[in-house]
Coordinates of C-alpha atoms in Angstrom, one line a residue:
M1 CA -3.3 5.0 -10.7
T2 CA -6.0 7.8 -10.1
G3 CA -5.0 8.0 -6.6
V4 CA -4.4 6.7 -3.0
E5 CA -6.5 6.7 0.5
L6 CA -4.4 6.9 3.5
Q7 CA -6.0 5.3 6.6
E8 CA -4.4 4.3 10.2
A9 CA -0.7 3.9 10.8
W10 CA 1.0 2.5 14.0
E11 CA 4.3 1.9 15.2
T12 CA 5.9 -1.4 15.0
E13 CA 8.6 -3.1 16.9
N14 CA 11.2 -1.9 13.9
G15 CA 9.2 1.0 12.4
W16 CA 6.0 2.0 10.9
S17 CA 3.1 0.9 9.1
V18 CA 0.4 2.6 7.3
N19 CA -2.8 0.9 5.7
S20 CA -4.2 1.9 2.0
T21 CA -6.0 1.9 -0.8
A22 CA -4.8 2.3 -4.4
N23 CA -7.2 3.2 -6.9
Y24 CA -6.7 2.7 -10.7
T25 CA -8.6 2.1 -13.6
L26 CA -8.2 -1.2 -15.6
T27 CA -8.4 -1.3 -19.3
S28 CA -9.4 -4.4 -21.2
A29 CA -10.3 -4.9 -24.8
L30 CA -13.9 -6.7 -23.8
L31 CA -14.5 -4.7 -20.5
G32 CA -13.3 -1.2 -21.5
Q33 CA -12.3 1.1 -18.8
T34 CA -13.2 -0.5 -15.2
P35 CA -12.7 1.7 -11.6
T36 CA -11.1 -0.7 -9.4
S37 CA -9.0 -0.7 -6.1
V38 CA -6.9 -2.8 -4.2
G39 CA -5.8 -2.4 -0.3
L40 CA -2.3 -2.3 0.8
T41 CA -0.1 -2.0 3.8
C42 CA 3.1 -0.1 3.4
E43 CA 5.9 -1.2 6.2
A44 CA 8.9 1.1 6.6
V45 CA 12.0 -0.1 8.6
A46 CA 15.1 2.2 9.7
T47 CA 18.2 0.3 9.6
Y48 CA 22.1 1.3 9.6
D49 CA 22.2 1.7 5.3
G50 CA 18.9 3.5 5.3
V51 CA 15.0 3.2 5.3
H52 CA 13.6 0.1 3.5
T53 CA 10.2 -0.3 2.8
T54 CA 8.0 -3.1 1.6
V55 CA 4.4 -3.0 0.2
K56 CA 1.8 -5.9 0.7
N57 CA -1.6 -6.8 -0.7
R58 CA -4.0 -6.4 2.2
L59 CA -6.9 -9.0 2.1

């Protein structure tokens, strides 16, 4: 992981969501080191027993 870029955040019915991009370097024997990234959405929901988060690929 080489960094995370946060983008827009918004309030949902049950908590908050934020879009982000995770940047990382993929290393393989054939290609060497290749910088790449993946778009993610993180959702946070508060419940009686704490805060629960989920992370999903954003396609």
